[in-house]
Short mmCIF file of C-alpha atoms in Angstrom, two decimals:
data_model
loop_
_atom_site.label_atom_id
_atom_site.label_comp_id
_atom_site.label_asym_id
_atom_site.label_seq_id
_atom_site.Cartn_x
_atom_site.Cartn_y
_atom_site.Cartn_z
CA UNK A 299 9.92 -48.22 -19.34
CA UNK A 300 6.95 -48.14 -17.12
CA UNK A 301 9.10 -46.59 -14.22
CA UNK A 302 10.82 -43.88 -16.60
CA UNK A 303 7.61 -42.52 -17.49
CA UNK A 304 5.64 -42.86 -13.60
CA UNK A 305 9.20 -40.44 -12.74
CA UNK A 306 8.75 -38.20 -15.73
CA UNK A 307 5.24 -37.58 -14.88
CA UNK A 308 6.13 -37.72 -11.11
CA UNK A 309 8.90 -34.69 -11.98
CA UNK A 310 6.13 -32.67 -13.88
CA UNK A 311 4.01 -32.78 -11.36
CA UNK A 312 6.55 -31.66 -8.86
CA UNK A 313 7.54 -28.88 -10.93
CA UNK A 314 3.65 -27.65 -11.58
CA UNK A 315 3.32 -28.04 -7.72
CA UNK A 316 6.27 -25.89 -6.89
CA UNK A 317 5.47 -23.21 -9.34
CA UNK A 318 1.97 -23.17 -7.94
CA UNK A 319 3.67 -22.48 -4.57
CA UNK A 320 6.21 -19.82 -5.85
CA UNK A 321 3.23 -18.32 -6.82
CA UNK A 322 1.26 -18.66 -4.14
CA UNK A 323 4.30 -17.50 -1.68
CA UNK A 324 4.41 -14.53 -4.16
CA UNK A 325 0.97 -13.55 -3.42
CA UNK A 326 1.14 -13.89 0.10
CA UNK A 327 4.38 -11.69 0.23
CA UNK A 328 2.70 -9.03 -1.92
CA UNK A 329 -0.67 -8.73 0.52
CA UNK A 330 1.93 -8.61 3.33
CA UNK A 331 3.56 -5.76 1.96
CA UNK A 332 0.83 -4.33 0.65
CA UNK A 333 -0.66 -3.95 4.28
CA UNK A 334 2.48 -3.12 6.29
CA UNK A 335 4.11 -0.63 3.88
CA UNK A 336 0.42 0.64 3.18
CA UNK A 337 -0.33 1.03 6.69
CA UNK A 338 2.95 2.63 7.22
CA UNK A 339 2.19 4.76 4.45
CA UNK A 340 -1.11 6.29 5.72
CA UNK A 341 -0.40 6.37 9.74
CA UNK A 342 -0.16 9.83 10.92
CA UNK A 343 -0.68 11.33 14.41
CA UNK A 344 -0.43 14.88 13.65
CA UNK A 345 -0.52 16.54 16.47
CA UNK A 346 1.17 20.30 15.60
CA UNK A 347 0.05 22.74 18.60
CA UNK A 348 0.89 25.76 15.76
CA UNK A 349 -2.04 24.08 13.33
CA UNK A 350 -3.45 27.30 11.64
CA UNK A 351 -2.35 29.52 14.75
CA UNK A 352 -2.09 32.30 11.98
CA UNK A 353 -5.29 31.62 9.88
CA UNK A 354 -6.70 35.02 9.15
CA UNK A 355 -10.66 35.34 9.41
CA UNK A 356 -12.89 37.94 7.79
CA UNK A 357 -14.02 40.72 9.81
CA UNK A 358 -16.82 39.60 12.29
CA UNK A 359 -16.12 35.97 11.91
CA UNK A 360 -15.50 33.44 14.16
CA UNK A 361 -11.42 31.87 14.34
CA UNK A 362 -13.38 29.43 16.74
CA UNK A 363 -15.55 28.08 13.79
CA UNK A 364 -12.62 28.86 10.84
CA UNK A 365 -9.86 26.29 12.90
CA UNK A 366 -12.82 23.84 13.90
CA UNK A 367 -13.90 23.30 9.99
CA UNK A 368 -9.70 23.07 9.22
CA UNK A 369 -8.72 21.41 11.51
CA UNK A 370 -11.38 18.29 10.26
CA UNK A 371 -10.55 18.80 6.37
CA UNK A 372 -7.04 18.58 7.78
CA UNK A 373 -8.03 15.00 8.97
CA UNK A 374 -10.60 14.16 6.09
CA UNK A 375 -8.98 15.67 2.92
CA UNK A 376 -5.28 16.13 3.84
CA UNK A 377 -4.42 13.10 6.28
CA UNK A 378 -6.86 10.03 5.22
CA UNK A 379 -9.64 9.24 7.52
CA UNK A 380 -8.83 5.34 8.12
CA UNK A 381 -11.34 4.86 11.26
CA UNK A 382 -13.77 2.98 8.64
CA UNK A 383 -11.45 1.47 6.42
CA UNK A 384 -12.75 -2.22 5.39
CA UNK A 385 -10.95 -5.19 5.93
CA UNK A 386 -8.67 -4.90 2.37
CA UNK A 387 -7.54 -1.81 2.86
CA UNK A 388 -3.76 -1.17 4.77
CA UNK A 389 -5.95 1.79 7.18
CA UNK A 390 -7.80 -1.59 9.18
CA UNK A 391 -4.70 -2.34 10.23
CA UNK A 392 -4.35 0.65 12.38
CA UNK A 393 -6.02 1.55 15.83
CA UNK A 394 -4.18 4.60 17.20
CA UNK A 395 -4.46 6.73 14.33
CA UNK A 396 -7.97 5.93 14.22
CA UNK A 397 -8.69 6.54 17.67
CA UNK A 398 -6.90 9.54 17.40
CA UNK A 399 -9.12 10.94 14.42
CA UNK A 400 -12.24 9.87 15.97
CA UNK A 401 -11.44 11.88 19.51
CA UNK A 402 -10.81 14.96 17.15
CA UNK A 403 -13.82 14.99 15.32
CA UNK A 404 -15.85 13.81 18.32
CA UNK A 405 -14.35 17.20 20.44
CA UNK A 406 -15.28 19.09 17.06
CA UNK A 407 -18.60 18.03 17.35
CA UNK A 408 -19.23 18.78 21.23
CA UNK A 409 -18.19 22.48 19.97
CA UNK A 410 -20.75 22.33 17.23
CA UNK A 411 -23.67 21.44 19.10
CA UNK A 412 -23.17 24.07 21.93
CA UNK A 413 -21.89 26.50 18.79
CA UNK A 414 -25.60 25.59 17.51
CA UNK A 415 -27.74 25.26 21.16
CA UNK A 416 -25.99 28.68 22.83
CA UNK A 417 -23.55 31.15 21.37
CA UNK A 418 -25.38 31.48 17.31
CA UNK A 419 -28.80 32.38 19.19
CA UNK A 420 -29.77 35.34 20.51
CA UNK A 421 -31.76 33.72 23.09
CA UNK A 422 -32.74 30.58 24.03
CA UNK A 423 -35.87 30.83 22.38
CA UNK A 424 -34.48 32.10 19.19
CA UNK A 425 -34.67 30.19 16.22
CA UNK A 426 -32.03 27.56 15.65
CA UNK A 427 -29.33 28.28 13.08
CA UNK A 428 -29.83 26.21 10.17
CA UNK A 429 -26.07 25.89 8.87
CA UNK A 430 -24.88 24.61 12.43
CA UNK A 431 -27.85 22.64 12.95
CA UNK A 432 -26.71 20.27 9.77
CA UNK A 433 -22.93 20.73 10.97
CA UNK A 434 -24.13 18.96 14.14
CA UNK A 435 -25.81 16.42 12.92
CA UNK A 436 -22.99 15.70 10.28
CA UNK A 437 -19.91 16.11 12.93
CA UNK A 438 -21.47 13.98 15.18
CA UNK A 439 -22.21 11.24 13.02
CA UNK A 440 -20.05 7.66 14.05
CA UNK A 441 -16.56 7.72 12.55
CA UNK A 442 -16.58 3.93 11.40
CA UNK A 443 -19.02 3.99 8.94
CA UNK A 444 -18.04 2.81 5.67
CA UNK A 445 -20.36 3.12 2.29
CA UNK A 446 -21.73 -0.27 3.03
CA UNK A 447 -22.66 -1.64 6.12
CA UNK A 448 -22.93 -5.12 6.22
CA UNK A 449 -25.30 -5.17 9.58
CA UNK A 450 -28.86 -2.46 9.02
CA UNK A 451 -29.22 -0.21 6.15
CA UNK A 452 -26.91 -1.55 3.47
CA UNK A 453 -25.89 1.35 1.89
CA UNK A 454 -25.33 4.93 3.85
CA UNK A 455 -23.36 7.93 3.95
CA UNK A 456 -19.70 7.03 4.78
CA UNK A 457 -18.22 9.05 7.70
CA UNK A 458 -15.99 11.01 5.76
CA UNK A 459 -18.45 12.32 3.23
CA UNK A 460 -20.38 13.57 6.33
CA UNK A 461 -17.81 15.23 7.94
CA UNK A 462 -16.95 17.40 4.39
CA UNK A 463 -20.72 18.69 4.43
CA UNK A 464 -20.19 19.52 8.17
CA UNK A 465 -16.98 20.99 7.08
CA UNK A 466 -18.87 23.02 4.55
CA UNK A 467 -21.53 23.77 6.92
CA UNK A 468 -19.37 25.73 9.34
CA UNK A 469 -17.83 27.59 6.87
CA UNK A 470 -21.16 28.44 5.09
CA UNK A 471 -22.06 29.66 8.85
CA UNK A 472 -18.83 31.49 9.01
CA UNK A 473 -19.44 33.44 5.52
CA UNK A 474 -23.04 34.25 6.69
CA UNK A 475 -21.57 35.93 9.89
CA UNK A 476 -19.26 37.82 8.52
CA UNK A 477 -21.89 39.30 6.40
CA UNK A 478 -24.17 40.00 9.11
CA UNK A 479 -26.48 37.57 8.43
CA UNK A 480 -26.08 34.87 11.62
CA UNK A 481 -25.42 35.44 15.49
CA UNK A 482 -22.15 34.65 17.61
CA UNK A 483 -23.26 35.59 20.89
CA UNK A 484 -19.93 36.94 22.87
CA UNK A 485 -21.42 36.53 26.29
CA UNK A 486 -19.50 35.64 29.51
CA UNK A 487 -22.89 33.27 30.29
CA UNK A 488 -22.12 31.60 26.60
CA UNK A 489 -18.39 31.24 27.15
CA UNK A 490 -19.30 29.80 30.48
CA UNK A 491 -21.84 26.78 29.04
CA UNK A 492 -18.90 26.14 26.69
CA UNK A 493 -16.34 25.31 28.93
CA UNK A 494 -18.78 23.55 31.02
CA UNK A 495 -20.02 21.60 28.71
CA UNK A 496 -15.94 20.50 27.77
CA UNK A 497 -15.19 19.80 31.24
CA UNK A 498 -17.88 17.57 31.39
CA UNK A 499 -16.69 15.66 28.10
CA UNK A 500 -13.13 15.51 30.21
CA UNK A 501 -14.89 14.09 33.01
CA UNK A 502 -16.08 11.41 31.05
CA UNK A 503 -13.15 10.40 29.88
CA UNK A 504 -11.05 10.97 33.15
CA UNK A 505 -13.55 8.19 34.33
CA UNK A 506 -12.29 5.71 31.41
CA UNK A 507 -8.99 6.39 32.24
CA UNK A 508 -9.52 5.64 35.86
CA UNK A 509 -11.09 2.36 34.99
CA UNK A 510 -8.60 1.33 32.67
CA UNK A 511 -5.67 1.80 35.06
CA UNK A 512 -7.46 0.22 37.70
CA UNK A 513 -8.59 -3.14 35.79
CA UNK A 514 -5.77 -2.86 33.15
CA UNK A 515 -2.21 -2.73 34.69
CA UNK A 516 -2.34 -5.87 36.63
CA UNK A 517 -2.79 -7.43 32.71
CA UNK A 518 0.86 -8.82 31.34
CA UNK A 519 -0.24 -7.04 28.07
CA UNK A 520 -3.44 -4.05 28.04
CA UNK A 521 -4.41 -3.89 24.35
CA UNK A 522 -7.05 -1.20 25.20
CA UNK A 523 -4.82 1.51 26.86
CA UNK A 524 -3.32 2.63 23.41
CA UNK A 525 -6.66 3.17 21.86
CA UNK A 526 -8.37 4.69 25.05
CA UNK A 527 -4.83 6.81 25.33
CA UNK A 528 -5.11 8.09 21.56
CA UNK A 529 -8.99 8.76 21.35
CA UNK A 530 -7.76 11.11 24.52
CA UNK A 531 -5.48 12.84 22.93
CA UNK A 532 -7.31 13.55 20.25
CA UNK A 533 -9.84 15.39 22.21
CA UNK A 534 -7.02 17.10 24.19
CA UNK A 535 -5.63 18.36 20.82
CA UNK A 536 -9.00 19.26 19.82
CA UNK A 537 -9.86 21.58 22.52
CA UNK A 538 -6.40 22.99 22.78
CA UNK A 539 -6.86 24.08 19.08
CA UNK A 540 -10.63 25.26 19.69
CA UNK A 541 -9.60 27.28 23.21
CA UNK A 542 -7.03 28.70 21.64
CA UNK A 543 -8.97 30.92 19.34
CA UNK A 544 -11.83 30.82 21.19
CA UNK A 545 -10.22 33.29 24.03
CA UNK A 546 -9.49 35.52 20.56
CA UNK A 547 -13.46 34.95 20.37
CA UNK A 548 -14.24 36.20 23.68
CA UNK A 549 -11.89 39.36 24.32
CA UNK A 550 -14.10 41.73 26.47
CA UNK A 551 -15.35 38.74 28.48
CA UNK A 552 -11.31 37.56 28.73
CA UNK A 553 -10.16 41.26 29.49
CA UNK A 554 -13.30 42.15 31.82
CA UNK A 555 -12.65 38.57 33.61
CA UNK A 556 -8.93 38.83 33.77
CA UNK A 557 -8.80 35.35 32.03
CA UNK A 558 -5.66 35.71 30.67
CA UNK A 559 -3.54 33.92 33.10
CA UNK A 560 -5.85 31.51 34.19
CA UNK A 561 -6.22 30.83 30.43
CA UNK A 562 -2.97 30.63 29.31
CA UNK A 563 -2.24 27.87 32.51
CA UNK A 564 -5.27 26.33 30.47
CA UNK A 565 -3.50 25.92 27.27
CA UNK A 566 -0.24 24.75 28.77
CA UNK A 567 -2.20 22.19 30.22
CA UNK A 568 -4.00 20.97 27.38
CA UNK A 569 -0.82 21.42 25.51
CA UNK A 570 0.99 19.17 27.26
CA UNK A 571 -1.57 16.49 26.99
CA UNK A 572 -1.76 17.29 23.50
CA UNK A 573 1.34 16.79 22.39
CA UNK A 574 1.87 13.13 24.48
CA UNK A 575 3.72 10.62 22.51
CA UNK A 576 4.94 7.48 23.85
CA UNK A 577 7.09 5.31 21.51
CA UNK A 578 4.34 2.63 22.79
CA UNK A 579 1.75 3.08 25.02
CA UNK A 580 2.26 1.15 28.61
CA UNK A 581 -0.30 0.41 31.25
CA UNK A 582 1.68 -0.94 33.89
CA UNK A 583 1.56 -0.46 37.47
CA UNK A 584 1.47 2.57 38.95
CA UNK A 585 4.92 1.66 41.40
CA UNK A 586 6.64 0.18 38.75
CA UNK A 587 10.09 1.23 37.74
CA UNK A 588 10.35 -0.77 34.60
CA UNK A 589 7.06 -0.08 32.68
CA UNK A 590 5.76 3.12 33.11
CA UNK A 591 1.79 3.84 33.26
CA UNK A 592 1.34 5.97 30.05
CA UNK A 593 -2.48 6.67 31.00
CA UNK A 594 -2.12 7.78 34.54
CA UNK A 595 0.46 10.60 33.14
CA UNK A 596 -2.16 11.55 30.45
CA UNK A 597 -5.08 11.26 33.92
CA UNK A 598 -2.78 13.35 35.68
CA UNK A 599 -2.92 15.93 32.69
CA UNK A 600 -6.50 15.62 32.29
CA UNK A 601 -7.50 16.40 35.84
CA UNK A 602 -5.25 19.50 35.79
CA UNK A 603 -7.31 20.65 32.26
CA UNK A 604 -10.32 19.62 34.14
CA UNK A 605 -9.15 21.69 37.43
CA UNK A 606 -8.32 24.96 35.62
CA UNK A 607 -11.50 24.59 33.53
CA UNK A 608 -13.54 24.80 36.91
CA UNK A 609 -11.36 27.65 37.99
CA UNK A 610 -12.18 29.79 35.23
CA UNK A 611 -16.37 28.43 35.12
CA UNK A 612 -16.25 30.06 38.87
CA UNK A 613 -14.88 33.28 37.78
CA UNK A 614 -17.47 33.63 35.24
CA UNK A 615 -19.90 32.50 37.58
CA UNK A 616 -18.96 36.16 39.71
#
């Protein structure tokens, strides 16, 4: 009797366990999905060399400024900015889409601050332009910063929320000079500083390529190239979308110049890099015939960006 009931209790105790496990094994299943289909669901490299090539400007405004504040609502407000996502949402999941974002808004905000230090004053000792002052600030601000930070101030402005008042900023800026009311300085000396100042954020990164292919490839596996190749492309994108209607910006200088080869070799260029996309990113050795070096083709690219760039700085230079 004793035995019969130690195997009934035995049996419910089985049967408690196993459902305990179903349910467990049900709830591990569901967070698995939820993160893989979810980061499926929100990855997007978009990457479109025609993004708002048609985007009509009022009179007097800038298509520079109009495509620089689209082009990061595009990433804010129409993709979803995931370079701060916290740990339980599918976005941490990701790191090229991230990186990618992050070079975008971080070329974006190179243009802002020499928008702000050179071509909206008059002069060098003008007075600074208030609406691109806080557009700089804001568009420069670090991409991975959630609404809680668990190291410093506990509670700050997430990235995103930053980037829509720089966003708003720009445009604000844009709407003032159409009306008159602020200064876009179309001066070969302006143009010049601009470019300069991009080469020298392509130089920078030219480095980090150089690095990485030289300590990377002799690695069986380089989990840094695909981040250091997206946050690249990004930028390429970036300024391939900014030059573009910043030579409608600068016509006179262009046409007085004679830019307009030297410019459109430019954008091929930065095209090209642009538009890069491996099916996975490989470091390998630079001789080897079964894994290609994904970075030294995008180096390769970069250098002949940076090359034209200092072709066309020389010119204005004359």
């Amino acid at each position: 009797m004793a035995t019969a009931e130690t195997e009934i209790t035995a049996e419910r105790s089985g049967g408690k366990l196993r459902r305990v496990l179903i349910v467990l094994g049900a709830i591990l299943g569901l967070g698995v999905l939820y993160y893989i289909v979810g980061a499926v669901w929100v990855h997007e490299i978009d990457d479109d060399p025609a993004f708002d090539a048609e985007v009509v400007v009022p009179q007097n405004a800038s298509r520079t400024v109009a495509v620089a504040a689209d082009l990061v609502d595009r990433e804010v407000n129409q993709h979803r900015w995931v370079a701060n996502d916290p740990f339980f949402q599918p976005g941490y999941l990701l790191d090229n889409m991230p990186a990618y974002q992050t070079g975008i808004v971080n070329a974006i905000g190179r243009i802002t601050t020499e928008l702000r230090d050179r071509i909206a004053r008059v002069r060098g000792s003008s007075a600074v332009d208030p609406d691109l002052e806080s557009a700089a600030g804001r568009l420069n601000y670090p991409g991975d910063v959630w609404i809680f930070e668990w190291s410093g101030t506990p509670v700050q402005p997430s990235s995103e929320s930053q980037y829509r008042r720089g966003v708003e900023d720009l445009r604000h800026y844009n709407e003032r000079l159409a009306q008159g009311q602020a200064v876009f300085e179309r001066r070969a000396d302006n143009l010049l500083a601009t470019l300069d100042r991009i080469s020298g954020d392509l130089g920078a990164a030219s480095a980090a390529v150089t690095v990485e292919v030289d300590e990377g490839s002799t690695n069986f596996l380089d989990f840094n190239a695909d981040e250091l190749f997206y946050s690249i492309k990004g930028k390429l994108y970036a300024y391939y979308v900014v030059l573009r209607e910043l030579e409608q910006d600068f016509p006179e200088v262009i046409r007085e110049k004679n830019l307009q080869a030297s410019w459109a070799d430019l954008l091929t260029s930065l095209r090209l890099g642009a538009t890069l996309h491996p099916w996975m990113v490989s470091n390998g050795p630079l001789d080897s015939m079964a894994t290609p070096n994904h970075l030294a083709a995008e180096g390769f690219l970069l250098l002949r960006v940076r090359t034209k760039l200092d072709e066309i700085i020389d010119i204005l230079r004359t």
